[in-house]
Coordinates of C-alpha atoms and ligand atoms in Angstrom, one line a residue:
M1 CA 23.9 118.2 264.9
K2 CA 20.8 120.4 264.6
Q3 CA 18.3 119.3 261.9
S4 CA 17.0 122.8 261.3
T5 CA 20.3 123.7 259.5
Y6 CA 21.2 120.2 258.3
L7 CA 21.1 119.3 254.5
A8 CA 18.9 116.2 254.6
P9 CA 16.0 117.0 252.3
T10 CA 13.3 114.3 252.8
L11 CA 10.7 113.4 250.1
R12 CA 7.2 112.5 251.1
D13 CA 6.5 110.6 247.9
V14 CA 8.3 107.8 246.1
P15 CA 10.2 109.2 243.1
S16 CA 8.8 107.7 240.0
D17 CA 12.1 106.8 238.4
A18 CA 13.3 104.8 241.4
D19 CA 12.4 101.1 240.9
V20 CA 14.0 99.4 244.0
K21 CA 13.6 100.1 247.7
S22 CA 17.2 101.2 248.3
H23 CA 17.0 103.7 245.5
Q24 CA 13.7 105.1 246.7
L25 CA 14.7 105.3 250.3
M26 CA 18.1 106.8 249.7
L27 CA 16.4 109.6 247.7
R28 CA 13.5 110.1 250.1
A29 CA 15.8 110.1 253.2
G30 CA 18.1 112.7 251.5
L31 CA 21.2 110.5 251.3
I32 CA 21.8 111.0 247.6
R33 CA 20.8 113.1 244.7
Q34 CA 21.3 112.3 241.0
S35 CA 23.5 114.7 239.0
T36 CA 22.9 112.9 235.7
S37 CA 22.1 109.3 234.6
G38 CA 24.3 107.0 236.8
V39 CA 26.1 109.9 238.5
Y40 CA 25.2 110.8 242.1
S41 CA 26.0 113.2 244.9
F42 CA 26.2 111.8 248.4
L43 CA 24.6 114.4 250.7
P44 CA 25.9 114.7 254.4
L45 CA 23.7 111.9 255.7
G46 CA 24.7 109.5 252.8
L47 CA 28.4 110.4 253.1
K48 CA 28.4 109.7 256.9
V49 CA 27.2 106.1 256.1
L50 CA 29.7 105.8 253.3
Q51 CA 32.5 106.8 255.7
K52 CA 31.3 104.3 258.3
V53 CA 31.4 101.5 255.7
E54 CA 34.8 102.7 254.5
N55 CA 36.1 102.7 258.1
I56 CA 35.0 99.1 258.6
I57 CA 36.8 98.1 255.4
R58 CA 39.9 100.0 256.3
E59 CA 40.0 98.4 259.8
E60 CA 39.7 94.9 258.3
M61 CA 42.2 95.6 255.4
N62 CA 44.7 96.9 257.9
R63 CA 44.1 93.9 260.2
A64 CA 44.8 91.7 257.3
G65 CA 48.2 93.4 256.8
A66 CA 47.3 95.4 253.7
Q67 CA 48.6 99.0 253.2
Q68 CA 46.4 101.8 252.1
L69 CA 47.6 104.1 249.3
L70 CA 45.8 106.4 246.8
M71 CA 46.3 106.1 243.0
P72 CA 45.3 108.7 240.4
A73 CA 41.8 108.4 238.8
I74 CA 43.2 109.6 235.4
Q75 CA 45.4 106.9 233.8
P76 CA 47.6 107.4 230.8
A77 CA 46.5 105.3 227.8
E78 CA 50.1 104.0 227.4
L79 CA 49.6 101.8 230.5
W80 CA 46.5 100.2 229.0
K81 CA 48.3 99.7 225.7
E82 CA 51.2 98.0 227.5
S83 CA 48.8 95.6 229.2
G84 CA 46.9 95.1 226.0
R85 CA 43.6 96.2 227.4
W86 CA 43.2 99.6 225.6
E87 CA 41.5 97.9 222.6
A88 CA 39.9 95.2 224.7
Y89 CA 37.4 97.6 226.3
G90 CA 34.9 99.5 224.3
P91 CA 32.5 102.4 225.3
E92 CA 32.5 101.3 228.9
L93 CA 36.0 102.7 229.4
M94 CA 35.7 106.4 229.8
R95 CA 38.4 108.1 227.8
L96 CA 39.6 111.7 227.6
H97 CA 42.3 113.9 226.1
D98 CA 44.4 116.4 227.9
R99 CA 45.4 119.8 226.7
H100 CA 48.3 118.3 224.7
N101 CA 45.8 115.9 223.1
R102 CA 47.3 112.9 224.9
E103 CA 44.9 110.0 225.6
F104 CA 43.8 109.1 229.1
A105 CA 41.3 106.7 230.8
L106 CA 39.2 107.5 233.8
G107 CA 40.1 104.5 236.0
P108 CA 37.6 101.7 236.0
T109 CA 40.1 99.6 238.0
H110 CA 43.8 99.9 238.7
E111 CA 45.7 96.7 237.8
E112 CA 47.9 98.6 235.3
V113 CA 48.7 101.5 237.6
I114 CA 49.5 99.4 240.7
T115 CA 51.6 96.9 238.8
T116 CA 53.8 99.6 237.3
L117 CA 54.0 101.4 240.6
V118 CA 55.3 98.1 242.3
R119 CA 57.4 97.3 239.3
D120 CA 59.4 100.5 239.7
D121 CA 60.0 100.3 243.4
V122 CA 59.9 96.7 244.5
H123 CA 62.6 94.3 243.3
S124 CA 63.5 91.8 246.0
Y125 CA 61.7 88.8 247.4
K126 CA 62.5 90.3 250.8
K127 CA 59.8 92.9 250.3
L128 CA 57.1 90.4 249.5
P129 CA 54.4 89.4 250.1
M130 CA 52.8 92.9 249.9
T131 CA 49.1 93.8 249.6
L132 CA 48.2 97.4 248.7
Y133 CA 44.7 98.9 248.6
Q134 CA 42.9 102.1 248.0
I135 CA 39.4 103.5 248.4
Q136 CA 38.5 105.7 245.5
N137 CA 35.9 106.5 242.9
K138 CA 35.9 104.4 239.7
F139 CA 34.4 105.2 236.4
R140 CA 32.6 102.7 234.1
D141 CA 30.3 104.0 231.4
E142 CA 27.5 101.5 232.0
R143 CA 25.2 101.0 229.1
R144 CA 22.2 100.9 231.5
P145 CA 22.9 102.6 234.8
R146 CA 20.0 101.7 237.2
F147 CA 18.9 101.1 240.7
G148 CA 20.5 104.3 242.0
V149 CA 24.1 103.7 243.2
L150 CA 23.7 99.9 242.8
R151 CA 24.8 100.3 239.2
S152 CA 26.2 103.8 238.7
R153 CA 28.8 105.2 236.3
E154 CA 30.9 106.7 239.0
F155 CA 31.1 104.7 242.2
L156 CA 33.3 104.2 245.3
M157 CA 35.4 101.0 245.3
K158 CA 38.0 99.5 247.6
D159 CA 40.4 97.8 245.3
A160 CA 43.3 95.8 246.7
Y161 CA 46.2 94.1 244.9
S162 CA 48.5 91.4 246.4
F163 CA 52.0 90.6 245.3
D164 CA 53.7 87.3 246.2
T165 CA 56.7 85.3 245.2
S166 CA 54.8 82.0 244.7
F167 CA 51.3 80.6 244.0
E168 CA 51.4 79.2 247.5
G169 CA 51.9 82.7 248.8
L170 CA 49.1 84.0 246.6
D171 CA 46.8 81.3 248.2
I172 CA 47.7 82.8 251.6
S173 CA 47.1 86.4 250.6
Y174 CA 43.8 85.4 248.9
D175 CA 42.6 83.6 252.0
K176 CA 43.4 86.6 254.2
M177 CA 41.4 88.9 251.9
Y178 CA 38.6 86.3 251.7
D179 CA 38.4 86.2 255.6
A180 CA 38.6 90.0 255.8
Y181 CA 35.7 90.3 253.4
S182 CA 33.6 87.9 255.5
R183 CA 34.3 90.1 258.6
I184 CA 33.5 93.3 256.7
F185 CA 30.1 92.1 255.5
N186 CA 29.2 90.5 258.8
R187 CA 30.0 93.8 260.6
C188 CA 27.6 95.5 258.1
E189 CA 25.0 93.0 259.2
L190 CA 24.6 91.8 255.6
D191 CA 23.2 88.3 254.8
F192 CA 25.8 87.3 252.2
R193 CA 27.2 84.2 250.5
A194 CA 30.7 83.8 249.0
V195 CA 30.1 82.0 245.8
V196 CA 32.5 80.4 243.3
A197 CA 32.5 82.7 240.3
D198 CA 33.9 83.2 236.8
S199 CA 37.1 85.2 236.4
G200 CA 35.7 86.7 233.1
A201 CA 38.3 88.7 231.3
M202 CA 40.6 88.8 234.2
G203 CA 42.0 85.3 233.6
G204 CA 43.4 83.4 236.5
K205 CA 41.6 80.4 238.1
D206 CA 40.1 80.9 241.5
T207 CA 37.7 83.6 242.0
H208 CA 34.8 84.2 244.5
E209 CA 32.0 86.8 244.4
F210 CA 30.5 88.0 247.7
M211 CA 26.8 88.1 247.1
V212 CA 24.2 89.9 249.3
L213 CA 21.0 87.9 249.0
S214 CA 18.2 90.1 247.5
D215 CA 15.3 89.5 245.1
I216 CA 16.5 92.5 243.1
G217 CA 20.0 91.1 242.7
E218 CA 21.2 90.9 239.1
D219 CA 23.2 87.7 239.7
T220 CA 21.8 84.2 240.2
I221 CA 23.4 82.0 242.9
A222 CA 23.1 78.2 242.6
Y223 CA 23.3 76.7 246.1
S224 CA 22.8 73.3 247.6
D225 CA 20.1 72.8 250.1
E226 CA 22.3 70.2 251.9
S227 CA 25.9 71.5 251.7
D228 CA 27.7 74.8 251.6
Y229 CA 28.1 74.6 247.8
A230 CA 27.3 77.9 246.2
A231 CA 28.3 79.3 242.8
N232 CA 27.4 82.0 240.4
I233 CA 25.0 80.3 237.9
E234 CA 27.5 81.4 235.1
I235 CA 30.0 78.7 236.2
A236 CA 28.0 76.3 238.4
E237 CA 29.0 73.0 236.8
V238 CA 26.3 70.4 236.0
N239 CA 27.0 66.9 237.3
V240 CA 24.2 64.7 235.8
I241 CA 24.4 61.3 234.1
Y242 CA 21.8 61.2 231.3
K243 CA 20.6 57.8 230.2
K244 CA 19.3 57.1 226.7
A245 CA 15.6 56.3 226.3
D246 CA 15.3 52.6 225.4
E247 CA 13.1 53.0 222.3
A248 CA 13.7 51.8 218.7
I249 CA 15.5 54.2 216.4
K250 CA 13.0 55.6 213.8
E251 CA 13.6 57.0 210.4
I252 CA 14.0 60.8 210.2
E253 CA 11.1 62.8 208.7
V254 CA 10.5 66.4 207.7
V255 CA 7.3 67.9 209.1
D256 CA 5.6 71.2 208.4
T257 CA 5.6 73.5 211.5
P258 CA 4.3 76.8 210.0
G259 CA 5.1 79.7 212.4
K260 CA 6.2 77.4 215.2
K261 CA 9.6 78.8 216.3
T262 CA 9.9 78.5 220.1
I263 CA 10.6 75.2 221.9
E264 CA 7.2 75.4 223.6
E265 CA 5.4 76.0 220.3
V266 CA 7.2 73.1 218.5
S267 CA 6.8 70.8 221.5
A268 CA 3.0 71.5 221.6
F269 CA 2.6 71.3 217.8
L270 CA 4.5 68.0 217.4
N271 CA 3.1 66.7 220.7
L272 CA 6.6 65.9 221.8
P273 CA 8.0 66.5 225.4
V274 CA 10.6 69.3 225.4
E275 CA 13.2 66.8 226.6
K276 CA 13.0 65.3 223.0
L277 CA 13.7 68.6 221.4
I278 CA 17.2 69.7 220.4
K279 CA 17.6 73.5 220.8
S280 CA 20.2 74.9 218.4
V281 CA 21.7 78.3 219.0
L282 CA 24.3 79.8 216.6
F283 CA 27.1 81.7 218.3
I284 CA 30.0 83.7 216.8
V285 CA 33.0 82.7 218.8
D286 CA 36.1 84.8 218.1
D287 CA 34.6 85.6 214.7
K288 CA 33.9 81.9 213.8
P289 CA 30.4 80.3 213.6
C290 CA 29.6 77.7 216.3
L291 CA 26.3 75.9 216.6
V292 CA 25.6 75.0 220.2
L293 CA 23.1 72.2 221.0
V294 CA 21.3 71.8 224.3
R295 CA 18.2 69.8 225.2
G296 CA 14.9 71.6 224.8
D297 CA 14.4 72.2 228.5
H298 CA 17.9 73.6 229.1
E299 CA 19.5 77.0 228.6
V300 CA 22.8 77.6 226.8
N301 CA 25.5 79.0 229.1
D302 CA 27.8 81.3 227.1
V303 CA 30.5 81.4 229.8
K304 CA 30.9 77.7 229.6
I305 CA 31.3 77.9 225.8
K306 CA 34.0 80.5 226.3
H307 CA 35.9 78.2 228.7
L308 CA 35.5 75.1 226.5
L309 CA 36.8 76.9 223.4
D310 CA 39.2 79.1 225.4
A311 CA 37.7 82.1 223.5
Q312 CA 37.9 85.8 224.0
I313 CA 34.5 86.9 222.5
V314 CA 31.4 84.7 222.5
E315 CA 28.3 86.4 221.1
M316 CA 25.0 85.0 220.0
A317 CA 24.7 85.3 216.2
T318 CA 22.5 88.1 214.9
E319 CA 19.5 87.3 212.7
E320 CA 21.6 88.2 209.6
E321 CA 24.5 86.0 210.7
T322 CA 22.1 83.2 211.3
K323 CA 20.6 83.6 207.8
K324 CA 24.1 83.8 206.3
W325 CA 25.4 80.6 208.0
M326 CA 22.2 78.5 208.3
N327 CA 20.3 79.8 205.3
T328 CA 17.2 80.2 207.4
V329 CA 15.8 82.2 210.3
P330 CA 16.2 81.5 214.0
G331 CA 13.6 79.1 215.2
Y332 CA 14.2 76.6 212.4
I333 CA 17.9 76.0 212.6
G334 CA 19.3 72.5 213.4
P335 CA 22.5 70.5 213.3
K336 CA 21.7 68.3 210.2
D337 CA 23.8 69.0 207.0
V338 CA 25.1 72.4 208.1
N339 CA 27.9 74.4 206.4
K340 CA 31.2 72.5 207.1
D341 CA 32.8 75.7 208.4
I342 CA 30.4 75.6 211.4
T343 CA 31.7 73.9 214.5
I344 CA 29.0 71.9 216.3
I345 CA 29.3 71.4 220.1
A346 CA 26.6 70.0 222.4
D347 CA 25.7 69.7 226.0
H348 CA 26.0 66.2 227.5
A349 CA 22.2 65.9 227.7
V350 CA 21.9 66.0 223.9
E351 CA 23.9 62.7 223.6
A352 CA 21.0 60.9 225.3
V353 CA 18.2 62.2 223.0
V354 CA 16.7 59.4 220.9
N355 CA 14.2 60.1 218.1
G356 CA 14.4 63.8 218.8
A357 CA 13.2 66.9 216.9
C358 CA 15.2 69.9 215.7
G359 CA 15.0 72.6 213.1
A360 CA 15.2 71.5 209.4
N361 CA 17.3 74.6 208.4
E362 CA 14.2 75.6 206.4
E363 CA 11.6 78.1 207.4
G364 CA 8.4 76.4 208.6
K365 CA 10.0 72.9 208.8
H366 CA 11.4 70.7 211.5
F367 CA 12.9 67.2 211.6
I368 CA 11.5 64.5 213.8
N369 CA 13.1 61.1 214.8
V370 CA 16.5 62.8 214.6
N371 CA 19.3 60.7 216.0
L372 CA 22.9 61.5 216.8
G373 CA 25.3 59.7 214.5
Q374 CA 23.0 58.9 211.6
D375 CA 21.4 62.3 211.2
F376 CA 24.0 64.7 212.7
T377 CA 27.4 64.7 214.3
V378 CA 28.8 66.7 217.2
E379 CA 32.5 67.7 217.5
T380 CA 32.6 68.0 221.3
F381 CA 30.2 67.2 224.1
A382 CA 30.6 69.2 227.3
D383 CA 28.8 70.8 230.2
L384 CA 27.3 73.8 228.2
R385 CA 24.0 74.4 230.0
N386 CA 22.9 76.5 232.9
I387 CA 22.4 74.5 236.1
Q388 CA 18.7 74.5 237.0
E389 CA 16.8 74.3 240.3
G390 CA 16.2 70.7 241.1
D391 CA 19.5 69.5 239.6
P392 CA 21.7 67.5 241.9
S393 CA 24.3 69.7 243.6
P394 CA 27.7 69.2 241.8
D395 CA 29.3 68.1 245.2
G396 CA 26.9 65.2 245.3
K397 CA 25.1 66.6 248.4
G398 CA 21.6 67.8 248.1
T399 CA 19.7 69.6 245.4
I400 CA 20.3 72.9 243.7
R401 CA 18.2 75.9 244.6
F402 CA 18.4 79.5 243.2
K403 CA 18.7 82.8 245.0
E404 CA 19.3 86.3 243.5
G405 CA 22.3 88.2 244.7
I406 CA 23.8 91.6 244.6
E407 CA 27.6 91.3 244.0
V408 CA 29.3 93.5 246.6
G409 CA 32.8 92.0 246.5
H410 CA 34.9 90.0 244.0
V411 CA 38.3 88.4 244.7
F412 CA 40.6 87.1 242.0
K413 CA 43.8 85.1 241.7
L414 CA 45.5 86.8 238.8
G415 CA 48.8 84.9 238.7
T416 CA 51.3 86.6 236.4
R417 CA 48.8 88.1 233.9
Y418 CA 49.8 91.7 234.7
S419 CA 53.2 91.3 236.2
E420 CA 54.5 89.7 233.0
A421 CA 52.7 92.2 230.8
M422 CA 54.0 95.2 232.8
G423 CA 57.4 93.7 233.8
A424 CA 56.8 93.6 237.6
M425 CA 59.7 91.2 238.5
F426 CA 61.5 90.3 241.7
L427 CA 64.9 88.8 242.4
D428 CA 64.3 85.5 244.2
E429 CA 66.7 84.1 246.9
N430 CA 68.8 82.5 244.1
G431 CA 69.2 85.8 242.4
K432 CA 66.8 84.8 239.6
N433 CA 64.4 87.3 238.2
Q434 CA 60.8 86.1 238.4
P435 CA 57.4 87.7 237.7
M436 CA 55.4 88.5 240.9
I437 CA 52.3 86.4 241.5
M438 CA 49.3 88.7 241.9
G439 CA 45.8 88.7 243.3
C440 CA 43.1 91.5 243.2
Y441 CA 40.2 92.2 245.5
G442 CA 37.3 94.6 245.0
I443 CA 34.5 95.8 247.2
G444 CA 31.8 98.1 245.8
V445 CA 31.6 100.5 248.8
S446 CA 28.7 102.7 247.6
R447 CA 27.0 99.5 246.3
T448 CA 27.5 97.9 249.8
L449 CA 25.7 100.9 251.3
A450 CA 22.7 100.4 249.0
A451 CA 22.7 96.6 249.7
V452 CA 22.5 97.4 253.5
V453 CA 19.4 99.5 252.7
E454 CA 17.9 96.7 250.6
Q455 CA 18.3 94.3 253.5
H456 CA 17.4 96.7 256.3
H457 CA 14.2 98.6 255.8
D458 CA 10.5 98.5 256.5
E459 CA 7.5 100.3 255.1
N460 CA 8.3 103.4 257.0
G461 CA 12.0 103.7 256.0
I462 CA 15.5 102.6 256.5
I463 CA 16.6 100.7 259.6
W464 CA 20.4 101.2 259.9
P465 CA 22.5 98.6 261.6
S466 CA 24.2 100.5 264.4
A467 CA 27.7 99.9 263.0
V468 CA 27.0 102.0 259.8
S469 CA 24.2 104.3 261.0
P470 CA 24.9 108.0 260.2
F471 CA 23.8 108.9 263.7
D472 CA 23.2 106.8 266.9
I473 CA 20.3 108.9 268.2
H474 CA 17.5 111.0 266.8
L475 CA 16.6 113.4 269.6
I476 CA 13.1 114.9 269.1
P477 CA 11.6 117.7 271.3
V478 CA 7.9 117.5 270.4
N479 CA 7.3 121.2 270.8
M480 CA 10.2 123.6 270.7
K481 CA 7.9 126.4 272.1
Q482 CA 7.6 124.5 275.4
D483 CA 10.5 125.7 277.6
D484 CA 10.8 122.5 279.7
Q485 CA 10.9 120.4 276.5
R486 CA 13.3 122.6 274.7
E487 CA 15.6 123.0 277.8
L488 CA 15.6 119.2 278.6
A489 CA 16.3 118.4 274.9
Q490 CA 19.2 120.8 274.9
E491 CA 20.6 119.3 278.1
L492 CA 20.3 115.8 276.8
Y493 CA 21.9 116.8 273.5
E494 CA 24.9 118.0 275.4
D495 CA 25.0 115.0 277.7
L496 CA 24.7 112.4 275.0
T497 CA 27.2 114.1 272.7
S498 CA 29.7 114.3 275.5
S499 CA 29.1 110.6 276.1
R500 CA 30.4 110.1 272.5
F501 CA 27.0 109.4 270.9
E502 CA 26.3 110.9 267.5
V503 CA 23.1 112.8 267.9
L504 CA 20.8 114.6 265.4
M505 CA 18.4 116.9 267.2
D506 CA 15.2 117.7 265.3
D507 CA 14.9 121.4 266.5
R508 CA 12.6 122.3 263.6
A509 CA 9.3 124.0 264.2
E510 CA 7.5 121.1 262.6
R511 CA 4.4 119.2 263.8
P512 CA 5.2 116.1 265.8
G513 CA 3.8 113.8 263.1
V514 CA 6.3 115.2 260.5
K515 CA 9.2 114.8 262.9
F516 CA 8.3 111.1 263.7
K517 CA 7.8 110.3 260.0
D518 CA 11.2 111.7 259.1
A519 CA 12.7 109.8 262.1
D520 CA 11.4 106.5 260.8
L521 CA 12.6 107.4 257.3
F522 CA 16.2 108.2 258.5
G523 CA 16.2 105.0 260.5
F524 CA 18.8 105.7 263.2
P525 CA 18.8 102.9 265.8
I526 CA 17.5 105.0 268.8
R527 CA 14.8 107.7 268.9
I528 CA 14.5 109.8 272.1
T529 CA 11.2 111.9 272.3
V530 CA 11.1 114.8 274.8
G531 CA 7.4 115.5 275.4
K532 CA 4.8 115.9 278.1
K533 CA 6.9 114.3 280.9
A534 CA 9.8 116.6 280.3
N535 CA 9.0 118.4 283.6
E536 CA 9.5 115.0 285.4
G537 CA 12.8 114.5 283.6
V538 CA 11.3 111.5 281.8
V539 CA 11.7 110.8 278.1
E540 CA 10.4 108.2 275.7
L541 CA 13.0 105.9 274.0
K542 CA 12.1 104.0 270.8
V543 CA 14.2 101.2 269.2
R544 CA 13.8 101.7 265.4
K545 CA 14.5 98.0 264.6
T546 CA 11.9 96.5 267.0
G547 CA 9.5 99.4 267.5
E548 CA 9.9 98.7 271.3
T549 CA 9.3 101.9 273.3
L550 CA 10.1 102.6 277.0
E551 CA 10.1 105.6 279.3
V552 CA 13.5 106.4 280.8
K553 CA 14.6 108.8 283.5
K554 CA 17.1 111.3 282.0
D555 CA 20.0 110.1 284.3
E556 CA 19.5 106.5 283.2
L557 CA 19.5 107.4 279.6
V558 CA 23.2 106.8 278.7
T559 CA 23.3 103.4 280.3
T560 CA 20.0 102.4 278.7
I561 CA 21.2 103.4 275.3
E562 CA 24.6 101.7 275.7
S563 CA 22.8 98.4 276.6
L564 CA 20.5 98.7 273.5
L565 CA 23.2 99.9 271.0
Y566 CA 26.1 97.7 271.8
K567 CA 24.5 94.4 272.8
Ligands
9G3_1 C1 37.6 98.2 232.2 C2 36.2 98.5 232.3 C3 35.4 97.8 233.1 C4 35.9 96.7 233.9 C5 37.3 96.4 233.8 C6 38.1 97.2 233.0 C7 35.6 95.0 235.4 C8 37.8 95.4 234.6 C9 37.3 93.6 236.2 C10 38.0 94.1 237.5 C11 38.8 93.1 238.2 C12 39.1 93.6 239.6 C13 40.4 95.2 240.9 C14 39.3 95.3 241.9 C15 38.4 94.1 241.9 C16 37.9 93.8 240.5 N1 35.1 96.0 234.7 N2 36.9 94.7 235.4 O1 39.0 95.0 234.6 F1 38.4 99.0 231.4 CL1 35.6 99.8 231.4 O2 37.9 95.3 237.7 N3 39.9 94.8 239.6

């Protein structure tokens, strides 16, 4: 390919509205351009990478025995009404009407579509297990699209769905997908961890997220420094035994704490360690008020509340709701003498607080010497807090550390959630009709591309892993006006291309400095410069990743490149 006519517009400066490296570099290297907020075009260079990632995914899906198909992006609302999800999703589900005013969704995922497709054409256990997948754009109207294609409103996803006759069969399908994901992300040279995750609205029990380690990741991974334990902080269970302080129980007192609302302010003002404070947070759980207590130095984990109460919706109360239920403003609420309609649940750590402090449910006042039993009661104690760095690992081995991660994959065991809702049944060997046992498996393909850039770049630009690089070789004649340079470059272009390398030749009439800067920005693995020694048939080869440069005779070029590219 000749760069003089190739659409890969580079930018010298960092775009002001791009906050992370992958977004900046993908714009500057001409891989993507924004159409509107959260909506992007992939230019030729970007699409070539996307297709390389897709091909790796396809190879590993097929190796795992999955079959590729393609489902429609527009989905009739009836399917989502049948599964009960039409009302469950709000503004994030992009909806439209056709010319007959019928309702449709732009597909954010395809459980409903795939389940009805299988329902209508698969009826016998003899056809199972079956795993089907597609690679297609998804639509989710994110409230805050950001970080380029890392969180966009239209994005490329590989979504797979497995259908089995038993839960044992699902375990096998799940493990095959799990292993395929590990191979995919290894081939993309991503440093990732598979972490135990929360299944969220999808129900089902087991689920893992594949997280690419990155400081800009929006997810926090809790991992052990001594074992392979790793979990999304949302569900990482806390495994700590708290022991009560052995001090005499004191009489409760009200104290003035004017303007002291936060744990830190109250702790400092009352001269009490934060471990003695009881943090009270009011939640509205499926429309009912629930006061959640955690120790002052801990954070409430709303996913754990949801699991404990088997709830659909768990939201923090607004200021008005807090006033309504607690008769005071946030910062002064506590568990003593609250409205009897309010359920009180607490993290295990609260049970060990002696002579603690908490809000007095009156603005500007707190209680001290508060003790469970005599001053307040708790309906249920449970693990309701976020795990913290330094906590013991739940598997008993080592200590918990945190790392940020970018979620590039998510695999779920769905069970019969959709097959029952949509009637996807199979006749078992005894002729009995049973609901199929399903799993679903997603990879954010465009997000994976951005994650590769996040992990593979330096101050000069992208450094593509060879398996996903848009081109293998950047061929640069320093001066197109010099006959020997131009002719040797053309000869090498033909030789390398016929040796099955993908070559971009910079045949522009640009100064060498501009060409070299763009080459570093594009980040192909190998750069060949045809310069002064062209008349000796000698070129300079530079390895982008290491910066190593060496002079190579033209007839040794193919073998040298093969040794560098495919080692
Ligand atoms: C929606 C909207 C957003 C959504 C969903 C539905 C996430 C939704 C979860 C999944 C589960 C798996 C198959 C591939 C892997 C992920 N965001 N999820 O169901 F209507 Cl607006 O998509 N689906």
